[in-house]
XYZ file of C-alpha atoms in Angstrom:
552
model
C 1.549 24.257 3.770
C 0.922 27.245 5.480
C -2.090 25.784 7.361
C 0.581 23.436 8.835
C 2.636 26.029 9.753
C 0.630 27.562 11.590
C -0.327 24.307 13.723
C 3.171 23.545 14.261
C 3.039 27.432 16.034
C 0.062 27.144 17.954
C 1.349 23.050 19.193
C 4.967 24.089 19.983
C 3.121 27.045 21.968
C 0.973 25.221 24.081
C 3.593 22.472 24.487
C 2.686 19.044 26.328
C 0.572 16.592 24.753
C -0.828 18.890 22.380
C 2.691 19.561 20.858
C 2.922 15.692 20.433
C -0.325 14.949 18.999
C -0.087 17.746 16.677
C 3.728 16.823 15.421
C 2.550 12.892 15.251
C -0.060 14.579 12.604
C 2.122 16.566 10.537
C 4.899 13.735 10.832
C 5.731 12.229 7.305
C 9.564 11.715 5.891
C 10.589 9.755 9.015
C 8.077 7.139 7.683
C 9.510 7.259 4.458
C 12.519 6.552 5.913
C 11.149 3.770 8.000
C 9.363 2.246 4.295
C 12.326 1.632 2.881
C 14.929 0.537 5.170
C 12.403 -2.378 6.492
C 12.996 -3.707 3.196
C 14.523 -7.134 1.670
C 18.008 -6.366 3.675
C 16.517 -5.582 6.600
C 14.752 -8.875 6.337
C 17.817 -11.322 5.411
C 20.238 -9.345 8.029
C 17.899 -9.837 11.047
C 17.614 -13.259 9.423
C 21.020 -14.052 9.703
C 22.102 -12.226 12.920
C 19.117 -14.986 14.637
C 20.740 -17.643 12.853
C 24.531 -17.027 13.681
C 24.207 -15.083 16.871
C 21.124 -15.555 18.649
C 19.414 -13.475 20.994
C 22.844 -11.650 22.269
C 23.329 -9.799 18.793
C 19.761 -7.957 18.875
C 21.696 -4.792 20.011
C 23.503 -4.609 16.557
C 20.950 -3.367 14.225
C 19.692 -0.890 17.485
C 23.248 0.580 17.605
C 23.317 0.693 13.623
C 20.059 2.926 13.301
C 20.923 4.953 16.093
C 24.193 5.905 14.293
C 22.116 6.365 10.919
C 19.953 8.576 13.145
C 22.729 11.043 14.214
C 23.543 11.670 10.627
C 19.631 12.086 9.327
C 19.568 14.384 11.981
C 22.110 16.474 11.110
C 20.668 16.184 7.128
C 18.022 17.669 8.327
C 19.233 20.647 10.407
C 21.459 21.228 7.496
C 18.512 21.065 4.596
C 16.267 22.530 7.409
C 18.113 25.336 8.140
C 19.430 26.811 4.876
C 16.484 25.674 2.571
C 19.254 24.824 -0.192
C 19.356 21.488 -1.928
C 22.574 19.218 -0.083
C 23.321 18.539 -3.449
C 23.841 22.034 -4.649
C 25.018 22.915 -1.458
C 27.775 20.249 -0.953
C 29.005 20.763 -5.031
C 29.411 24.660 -5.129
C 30.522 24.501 -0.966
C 31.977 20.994 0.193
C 33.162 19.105 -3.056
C 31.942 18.537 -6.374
C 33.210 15.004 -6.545
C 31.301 13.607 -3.194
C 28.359 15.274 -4.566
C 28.503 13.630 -7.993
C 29.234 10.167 -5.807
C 26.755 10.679 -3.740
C 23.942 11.178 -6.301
C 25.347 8.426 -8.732
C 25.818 5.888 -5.881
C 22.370 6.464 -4.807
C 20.871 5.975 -8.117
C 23.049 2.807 -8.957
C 21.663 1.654 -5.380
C 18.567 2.133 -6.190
C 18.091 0.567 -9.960
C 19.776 -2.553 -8.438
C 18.568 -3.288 -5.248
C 15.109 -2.970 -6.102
C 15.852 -6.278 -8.181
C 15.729 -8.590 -5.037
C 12.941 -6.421 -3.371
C 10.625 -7.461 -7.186
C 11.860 -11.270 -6.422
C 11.046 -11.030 -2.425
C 7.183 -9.949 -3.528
C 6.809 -12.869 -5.861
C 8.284 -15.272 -3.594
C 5.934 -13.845 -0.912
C 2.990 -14.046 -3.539
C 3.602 -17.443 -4.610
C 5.161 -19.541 -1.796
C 3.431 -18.023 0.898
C -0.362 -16.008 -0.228
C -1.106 -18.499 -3.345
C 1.281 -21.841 -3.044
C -1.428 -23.308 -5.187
C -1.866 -20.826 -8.070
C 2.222 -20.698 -8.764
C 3.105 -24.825 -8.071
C 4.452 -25.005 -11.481
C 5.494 -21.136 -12.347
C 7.978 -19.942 -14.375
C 9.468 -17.328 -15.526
C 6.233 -16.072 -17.105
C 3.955 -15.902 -13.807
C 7.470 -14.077 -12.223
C 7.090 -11.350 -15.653
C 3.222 -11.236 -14.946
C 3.714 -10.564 -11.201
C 6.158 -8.452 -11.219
C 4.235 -6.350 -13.957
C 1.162 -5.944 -11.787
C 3.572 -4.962 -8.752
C 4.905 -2.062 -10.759
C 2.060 -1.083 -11.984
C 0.147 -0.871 -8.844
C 3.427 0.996 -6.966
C 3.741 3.291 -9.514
C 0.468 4.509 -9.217
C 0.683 5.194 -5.739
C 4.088 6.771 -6.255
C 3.026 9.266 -8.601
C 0.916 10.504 -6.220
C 3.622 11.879 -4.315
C 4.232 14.553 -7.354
C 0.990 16.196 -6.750
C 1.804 19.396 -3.874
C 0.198 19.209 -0.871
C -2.708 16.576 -1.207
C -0.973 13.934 -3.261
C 2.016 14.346 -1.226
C -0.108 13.604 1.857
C -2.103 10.815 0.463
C 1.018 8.905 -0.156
C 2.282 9.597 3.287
C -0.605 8.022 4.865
C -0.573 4.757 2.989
C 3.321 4.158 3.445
C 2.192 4.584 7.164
C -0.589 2.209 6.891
C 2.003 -0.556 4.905
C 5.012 0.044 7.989
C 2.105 -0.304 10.921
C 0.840 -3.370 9.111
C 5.179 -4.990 8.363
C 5.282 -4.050 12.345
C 2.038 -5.661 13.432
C 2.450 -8.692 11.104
C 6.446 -9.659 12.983
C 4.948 -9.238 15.978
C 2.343 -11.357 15.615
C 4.951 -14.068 14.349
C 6.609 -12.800 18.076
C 3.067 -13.571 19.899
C 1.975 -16.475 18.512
C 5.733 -18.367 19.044
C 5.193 -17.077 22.919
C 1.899 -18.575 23.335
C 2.888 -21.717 21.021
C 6.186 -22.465 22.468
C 6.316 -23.639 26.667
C 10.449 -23.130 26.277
C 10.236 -19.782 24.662
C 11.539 -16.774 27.144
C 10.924 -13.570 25.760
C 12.009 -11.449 28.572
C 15.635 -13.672 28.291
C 15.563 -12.673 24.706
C 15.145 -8.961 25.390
C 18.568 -9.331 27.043
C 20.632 -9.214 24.021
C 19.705 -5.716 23.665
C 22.381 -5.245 26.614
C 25.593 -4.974 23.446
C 28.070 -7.968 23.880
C 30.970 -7.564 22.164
C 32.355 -10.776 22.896
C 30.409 -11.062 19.585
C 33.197 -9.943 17.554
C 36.147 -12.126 18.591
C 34.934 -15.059 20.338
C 31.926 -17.765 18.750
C 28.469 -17.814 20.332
C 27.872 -19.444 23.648
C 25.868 -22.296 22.093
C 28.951 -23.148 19.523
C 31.738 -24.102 22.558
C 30.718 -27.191 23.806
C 30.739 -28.613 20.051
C 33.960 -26.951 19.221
C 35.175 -28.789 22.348
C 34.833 -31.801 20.721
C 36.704 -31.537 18.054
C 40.321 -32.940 19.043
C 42.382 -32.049 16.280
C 43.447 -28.375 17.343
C 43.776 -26.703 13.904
C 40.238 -28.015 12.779
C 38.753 -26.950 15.651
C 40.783 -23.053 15.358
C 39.452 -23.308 11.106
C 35.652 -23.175 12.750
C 36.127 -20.830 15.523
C 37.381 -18.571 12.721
C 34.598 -19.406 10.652
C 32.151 -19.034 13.029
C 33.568 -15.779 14.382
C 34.097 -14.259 10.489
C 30.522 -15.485 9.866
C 29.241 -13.528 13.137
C 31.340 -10.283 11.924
C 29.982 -10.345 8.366
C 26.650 -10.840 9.304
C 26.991 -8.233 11.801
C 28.192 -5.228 9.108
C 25.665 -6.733 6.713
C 22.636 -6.159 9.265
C 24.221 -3.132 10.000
C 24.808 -1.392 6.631
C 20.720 -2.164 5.731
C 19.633 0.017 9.013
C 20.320 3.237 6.964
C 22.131 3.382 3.594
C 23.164 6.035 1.220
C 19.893 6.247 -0.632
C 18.089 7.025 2.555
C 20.276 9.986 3.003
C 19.403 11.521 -0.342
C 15.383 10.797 0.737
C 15.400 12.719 3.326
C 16.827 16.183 3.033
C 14.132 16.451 -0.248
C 11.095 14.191 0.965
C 11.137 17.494 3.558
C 11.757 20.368 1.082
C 8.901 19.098 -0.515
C 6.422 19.287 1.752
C 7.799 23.158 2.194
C 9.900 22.389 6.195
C 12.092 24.944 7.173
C 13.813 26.378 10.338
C 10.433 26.081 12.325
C 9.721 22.387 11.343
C 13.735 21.436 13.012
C 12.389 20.094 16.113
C 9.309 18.040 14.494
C 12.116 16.852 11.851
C 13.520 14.613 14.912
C 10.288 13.798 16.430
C 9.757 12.317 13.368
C 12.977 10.333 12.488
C 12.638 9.080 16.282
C 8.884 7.654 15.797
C 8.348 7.569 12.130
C 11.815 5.307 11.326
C 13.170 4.075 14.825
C 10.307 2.182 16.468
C 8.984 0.697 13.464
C 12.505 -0.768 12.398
C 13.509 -1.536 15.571
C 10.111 -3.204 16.681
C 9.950 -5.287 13.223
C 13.762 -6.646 12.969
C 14.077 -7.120 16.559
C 10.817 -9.955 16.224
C 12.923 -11.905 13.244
C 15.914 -11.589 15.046
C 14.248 -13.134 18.000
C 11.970 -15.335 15.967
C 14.938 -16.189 13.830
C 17.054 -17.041 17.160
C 14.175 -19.491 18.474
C 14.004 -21.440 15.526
C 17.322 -21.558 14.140
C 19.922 -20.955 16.484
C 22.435 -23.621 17.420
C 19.797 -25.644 15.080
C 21.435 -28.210 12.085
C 19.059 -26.867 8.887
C 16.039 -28.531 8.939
C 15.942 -32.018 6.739
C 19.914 -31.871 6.020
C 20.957 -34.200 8.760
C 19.016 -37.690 9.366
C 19.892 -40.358 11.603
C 20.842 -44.039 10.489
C 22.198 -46.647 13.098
C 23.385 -43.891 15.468
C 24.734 -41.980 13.155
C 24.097 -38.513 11.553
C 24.135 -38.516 7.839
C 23.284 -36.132 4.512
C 20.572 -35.918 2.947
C 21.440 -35.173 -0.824
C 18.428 -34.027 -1.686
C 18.393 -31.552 1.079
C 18.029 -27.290 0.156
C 21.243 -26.293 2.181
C 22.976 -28.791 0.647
C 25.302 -26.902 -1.333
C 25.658 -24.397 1.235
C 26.999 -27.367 3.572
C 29.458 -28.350 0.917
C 31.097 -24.944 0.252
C 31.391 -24.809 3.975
C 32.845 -28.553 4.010
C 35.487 -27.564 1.067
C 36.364 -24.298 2.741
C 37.357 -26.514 5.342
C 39.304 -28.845 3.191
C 41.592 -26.231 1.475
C 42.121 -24.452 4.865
C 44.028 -26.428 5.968
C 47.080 -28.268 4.984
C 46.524 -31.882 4.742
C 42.883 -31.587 5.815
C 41.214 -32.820 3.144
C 42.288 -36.228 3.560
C 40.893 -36.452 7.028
C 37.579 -37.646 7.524
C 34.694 -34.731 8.222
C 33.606 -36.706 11.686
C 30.110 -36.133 13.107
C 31.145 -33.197 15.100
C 31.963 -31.349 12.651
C 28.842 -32.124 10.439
C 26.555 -31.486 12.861
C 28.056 -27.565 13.297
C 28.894 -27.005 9.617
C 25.060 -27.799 9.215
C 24.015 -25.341 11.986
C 26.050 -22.686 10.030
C 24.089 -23.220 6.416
C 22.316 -19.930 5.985
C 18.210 -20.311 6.407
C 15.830 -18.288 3.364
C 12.485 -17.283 4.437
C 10.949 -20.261 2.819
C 12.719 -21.552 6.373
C 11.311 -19.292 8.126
C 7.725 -19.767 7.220
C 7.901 -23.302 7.045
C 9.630 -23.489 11.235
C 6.893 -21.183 12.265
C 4.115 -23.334 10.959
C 5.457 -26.121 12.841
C 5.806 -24.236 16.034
C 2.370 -22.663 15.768
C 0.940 -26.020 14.356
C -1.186 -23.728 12.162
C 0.163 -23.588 8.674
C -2.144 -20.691 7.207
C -1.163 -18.608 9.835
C 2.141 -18.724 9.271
C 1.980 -18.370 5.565
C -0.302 -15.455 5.581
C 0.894 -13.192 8.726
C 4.035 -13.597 7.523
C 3.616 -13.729 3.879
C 1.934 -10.270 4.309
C 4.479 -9.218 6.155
C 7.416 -9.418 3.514
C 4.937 -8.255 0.426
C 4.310 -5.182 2.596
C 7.932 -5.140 2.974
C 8.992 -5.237 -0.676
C 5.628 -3.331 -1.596
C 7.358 -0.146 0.332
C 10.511 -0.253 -0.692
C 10.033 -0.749 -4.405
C 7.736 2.254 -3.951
C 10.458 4.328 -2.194
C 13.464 3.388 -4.670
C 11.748 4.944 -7.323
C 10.379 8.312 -4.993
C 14.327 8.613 -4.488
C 14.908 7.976 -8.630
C 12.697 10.629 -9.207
C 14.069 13.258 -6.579
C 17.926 12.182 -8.122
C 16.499 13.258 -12.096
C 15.906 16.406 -10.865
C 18.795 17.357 -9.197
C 21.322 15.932 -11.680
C 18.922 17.652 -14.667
C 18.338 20.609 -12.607
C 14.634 19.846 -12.845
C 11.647 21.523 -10.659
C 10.722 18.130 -7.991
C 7.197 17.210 -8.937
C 6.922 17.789 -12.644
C 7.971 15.253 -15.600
C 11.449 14.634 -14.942
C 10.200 13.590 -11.234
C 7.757 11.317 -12.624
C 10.186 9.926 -15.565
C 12.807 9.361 -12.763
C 9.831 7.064 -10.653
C 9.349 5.178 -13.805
C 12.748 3.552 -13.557
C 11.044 1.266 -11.164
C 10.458 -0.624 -14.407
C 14.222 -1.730 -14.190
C 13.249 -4.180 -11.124
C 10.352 -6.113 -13.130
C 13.223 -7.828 -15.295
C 14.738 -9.551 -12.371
C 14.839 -12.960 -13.440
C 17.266 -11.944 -16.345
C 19.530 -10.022 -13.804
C 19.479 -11.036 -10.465
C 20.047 -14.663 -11.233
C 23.759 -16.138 -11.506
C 26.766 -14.250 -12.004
C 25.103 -11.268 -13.157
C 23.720 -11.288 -9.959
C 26.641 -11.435 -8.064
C 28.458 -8.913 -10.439
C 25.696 -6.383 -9.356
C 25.721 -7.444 -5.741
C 29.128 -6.495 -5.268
C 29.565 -3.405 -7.389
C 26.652 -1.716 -5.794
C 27.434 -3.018 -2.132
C 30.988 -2.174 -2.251
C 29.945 1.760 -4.397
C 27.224 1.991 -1.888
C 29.639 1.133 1.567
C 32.277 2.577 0.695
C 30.027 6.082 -0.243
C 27.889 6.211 2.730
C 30.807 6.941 5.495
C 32.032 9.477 2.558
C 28.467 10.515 2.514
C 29.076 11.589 6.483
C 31.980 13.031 6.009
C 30.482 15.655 3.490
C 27.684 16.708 5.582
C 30.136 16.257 8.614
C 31.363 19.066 7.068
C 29.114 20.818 5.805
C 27.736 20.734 9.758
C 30.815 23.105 10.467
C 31.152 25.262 7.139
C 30.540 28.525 8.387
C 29.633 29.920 4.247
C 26.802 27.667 4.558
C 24.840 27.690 7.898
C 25.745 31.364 8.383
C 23.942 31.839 11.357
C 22.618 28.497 12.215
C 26.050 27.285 12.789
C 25.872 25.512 15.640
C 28.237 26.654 19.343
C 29.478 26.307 21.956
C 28.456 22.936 23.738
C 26.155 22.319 21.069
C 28.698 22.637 18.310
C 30.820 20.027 20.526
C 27.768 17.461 21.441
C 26.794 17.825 17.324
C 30.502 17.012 16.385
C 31.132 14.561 19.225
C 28.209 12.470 18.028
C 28.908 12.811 14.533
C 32.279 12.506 14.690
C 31.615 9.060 16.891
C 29.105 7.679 13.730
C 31.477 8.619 10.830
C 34.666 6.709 12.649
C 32.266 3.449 13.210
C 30.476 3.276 10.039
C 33.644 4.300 8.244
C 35.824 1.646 10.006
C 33.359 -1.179 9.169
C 32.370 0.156 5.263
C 36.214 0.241 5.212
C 36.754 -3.147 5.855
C 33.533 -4.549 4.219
C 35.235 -2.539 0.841
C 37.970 -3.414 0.956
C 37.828 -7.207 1.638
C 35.078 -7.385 -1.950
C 36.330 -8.958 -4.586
C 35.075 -9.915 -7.939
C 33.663 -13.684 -8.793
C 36.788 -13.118 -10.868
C 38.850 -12.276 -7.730
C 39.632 -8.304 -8.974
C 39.689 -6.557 -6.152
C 37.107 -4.175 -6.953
C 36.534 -2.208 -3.226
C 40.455 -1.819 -2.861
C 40.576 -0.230 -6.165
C 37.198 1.667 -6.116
C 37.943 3.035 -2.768
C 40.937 4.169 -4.095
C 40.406 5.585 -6.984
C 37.320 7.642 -5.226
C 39.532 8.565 -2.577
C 42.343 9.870 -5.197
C 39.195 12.003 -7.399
C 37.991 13.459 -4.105
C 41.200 14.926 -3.039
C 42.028 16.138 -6.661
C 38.362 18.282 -6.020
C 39.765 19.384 -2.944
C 42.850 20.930 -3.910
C 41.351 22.448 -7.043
C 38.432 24.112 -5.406
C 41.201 25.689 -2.133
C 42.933 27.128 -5.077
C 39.956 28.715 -6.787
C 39.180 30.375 -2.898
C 42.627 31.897 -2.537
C 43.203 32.871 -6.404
């Protein structure tokens, strides 16, 4: 480590391109970052946002990782500039309760969520790399594949506890699997520009322009069909629907840009490789070009992809036509997506469900049915016209995608061992912490049915409601004058620092608020009302106790 040091010297000294070049080499957690929020969630909110708001809501998931940004940037000038572990540092200084949250909620976040990221890969391996070999799998092939996935990440991920080398080594391939997720969603990009004559990519690149209109009013394509329908109070049920649907999808898409696990990644990923005060400056070159471009670059493509194939689209083989008029098709996949969607409608409204669902209303119920990547793949082959292209760029693409993050979750497992045991980073309980990645393999058993749901909500409503929390803590810690000492920042840097934290906590906080407390139990117990309470309640019971230990 000192032979980077003194690079990082001799660049910053002769400044220019040389300063680049050189911090582009040493670069490293940014692109951890980057590996594991372009992940399963990034996938299915970028997804979604195509689906429900087309082109005009690419600026959402920009706006989101910007925010994220501000507060990994203040992690680091925190970690950075004392050299203390944040979770030492916000127990013994800020408050021992949003230090315990912090460190559970990131563990809970990462055992469960790296469930779906195990049943992404095998869907990738065996719908889109080897249809063939898995046409009549089970749950066996899904045990067997799964297996070999661990297996293979782990290996790489132990690398990481070996100083200096090891830790490089594993650096390098997680940038070789985020250049190859980016490459692959472009391609999907290029090959719909040169396939499609309608396709306008420079119209597209419009929606980066934010339109809030978004948030209380339904897509432009949506009017003319809610126009249609007479009956007012049916036709106010869907523009709420729509518009709740937009909202939802927006905070979803949003909330998988950065979450509370990638907070706990970074501060450590960068003690370990031995960064202090010197490396501040290279810390945010990194975030900006190890974990912005990449994301932005690969969700922006399936957003755009997404919009181009789906948008203001029925789902593909729901609706046929018979004698002029638009039917179901029973056997269709979004069928029982359409029906919720069709009995939502029925209870909404007071009499309702003895009036006839006309053709209007079909044909927009089925443009709202949510589209898997099976979709995906299976729209872009038609578009291309070139079936093995499609399954393979973008089969790649989400393997790569799961591939990282499984491999990250467990890097963060390892780093949250030690600091709850006390444990040197590196050593056994680092490497027993990795092997929790074995949790994921058994994800047909839990992330099917209502287990699956039960976990979904718990962790998503722990997980929102912890990461604004999260902010607030090292808001704090930003301004504690006991713990930055001297590298507290003033005057108008104090005031830019605060104004742009200040700006992240009160959005992210106002939509994890919301998103907690409208989660609810299959069972209907409000479980982000009372969570969020409770938390709140334990936090402010630290508080107190810890202002009386300072003035007894």
């Amino acid at each position: 480590m000192k032979i980077d040091r003194e690079q990082l010297a001799r660049a910053t000294e002769a400044g220019g391109w040389e300063k680049y070049k050189t911090f582009a080499k040493l670069s490293g957690p940014g692109w951890l970052q980057s590996a594991i929020t372009l992940g399963g969630g990034s996938l299915a909110g970028a997804l979604f946002l195509g689906v429900i708001g087309g082109y005009s809501i690419l600026w959402v998931q920009l706006l989101a990782m910007i925010l994220g940004v501000i507060m990994l940037c203040a992690i680091s000038y925190i970690t950075l500039s004392t050299g203390r572990s944040p979770f030492e540092a916000m127990r013994n200084e800020i408050n021992p309760v949003l230090a315990w949250g912090w460190l559970i909620a990131t563990l809970l976040a990462n055992l469960v969520w790296a469930l779906p990221q195990y049943s992404l890969a095998y869907g990738a391996v065996s719908q889109n790399l080897f249809p063939e070999a898995f046409a009549d799998g089970g749950d066996g092939s899904k045990f067997l594949v799964s297996g070999i996935i661990f297996l293979a990440v782990t290996a790489i991920t132990l690398c990481y506890g070996n100083e200096g080398v090891g830790i490089k080594i594993y650096e390098w391939v997680l940038k070789g699997i985020v250049a190859g997720i980016v490459l692959c969603f472009m391609g999907v990009v290029l090959k719909i520009s040169t396939s499609a004559e309608d396709f306008d990519l420079l119209g597209a690149l419009s929606g980066f322009i934010p339109d809030l209109s978004i948030l209380w009013q339904p897509a432009e394509v949506f009017l003319p069909i809610l126009e249609k329908i007479e009956q007012a109070d049916l036709r106010a049920f869907w523009t709420e629907e729509i518009v709740n649907t937009q909202r939802m999808r927006m905070v979803g898409a949003a909330a998988t840009a950065v979450g509370i696990n990638m907070t706990f990644l970074l501060p450590y990923s960068m003690l370990s490789k031995k960064w202090g005060r010197e490396h501040r400056g290279l810390a945010i070159f990194d975030l900006s070009t190890g974990m912005v471009i990449p994301y932005v670059l690969a969700v922006s493509c399936v957003v755009i992809a997404s919009a181009y194939m789906f948008h203001g689209q029925p789902y593909d083989g729901l609706l046929e036509e018979k004698d002029g008029q638009v039917v179901l098709v029973e056997s269709s996949a979004g069928i029982n997506d359409f029906n919720k969607l069709i009995d939502r409608r029925k209870n909404a409204i007071e009499g309702s469900e003895i009036l006839e669902v006309g053709q209007v209303e079909t044909r927009l119920a089925a443009m709202l049915v949510p589209r898997n990547t099976a979709n995906f793949a299976k729209s872009l082959s038609a578009i291309s016209g070139d079936v093995s292209f499609s399954n393979v760029i973008f089969g790649l693409g989400v393997l790569a995608m799961a591939l990282s993050t499984i491999s990250i979750l467990c890097l963060i497992s390892g780093f949250v061992f030690c600091e709850a045991l006390g444990a040197q980073h590196g050593g056994k309980v680092h490497k027993a912490g990795i092997l929790t990645g074995l949790f994921g393999v058994f994800w047909p058993v839990f992330w099917d049915g209502g287990s699956k749901a039960y976990l979904a909500v718990v962790t998503s409503t722990f997980g929102y409601v912890l990461f604004p929390i999260a902010c607030l803590a090292f808001f704090l810690m930003m301004n504690s004058s006991r713990l930055l000492k001297d590298d507290l920042p003033k005057g108008n840097s104090r005031l830019v620092w605060n104004l742009l934290l200040g700006t992240s906590l009160l959005i992210t906080g106002l939509a994890a608020g919301h998103t907690a407390t409208t989660k609810t139990l299959p069972n209907g117990f409000p479980i982000g009302t009372v969570g969020l309470g409770v938390f709140l309640a334990l936090v402010t019971w630290a508080h107190l106790r810890m202002k009386n230990k300072a003035t007894s």
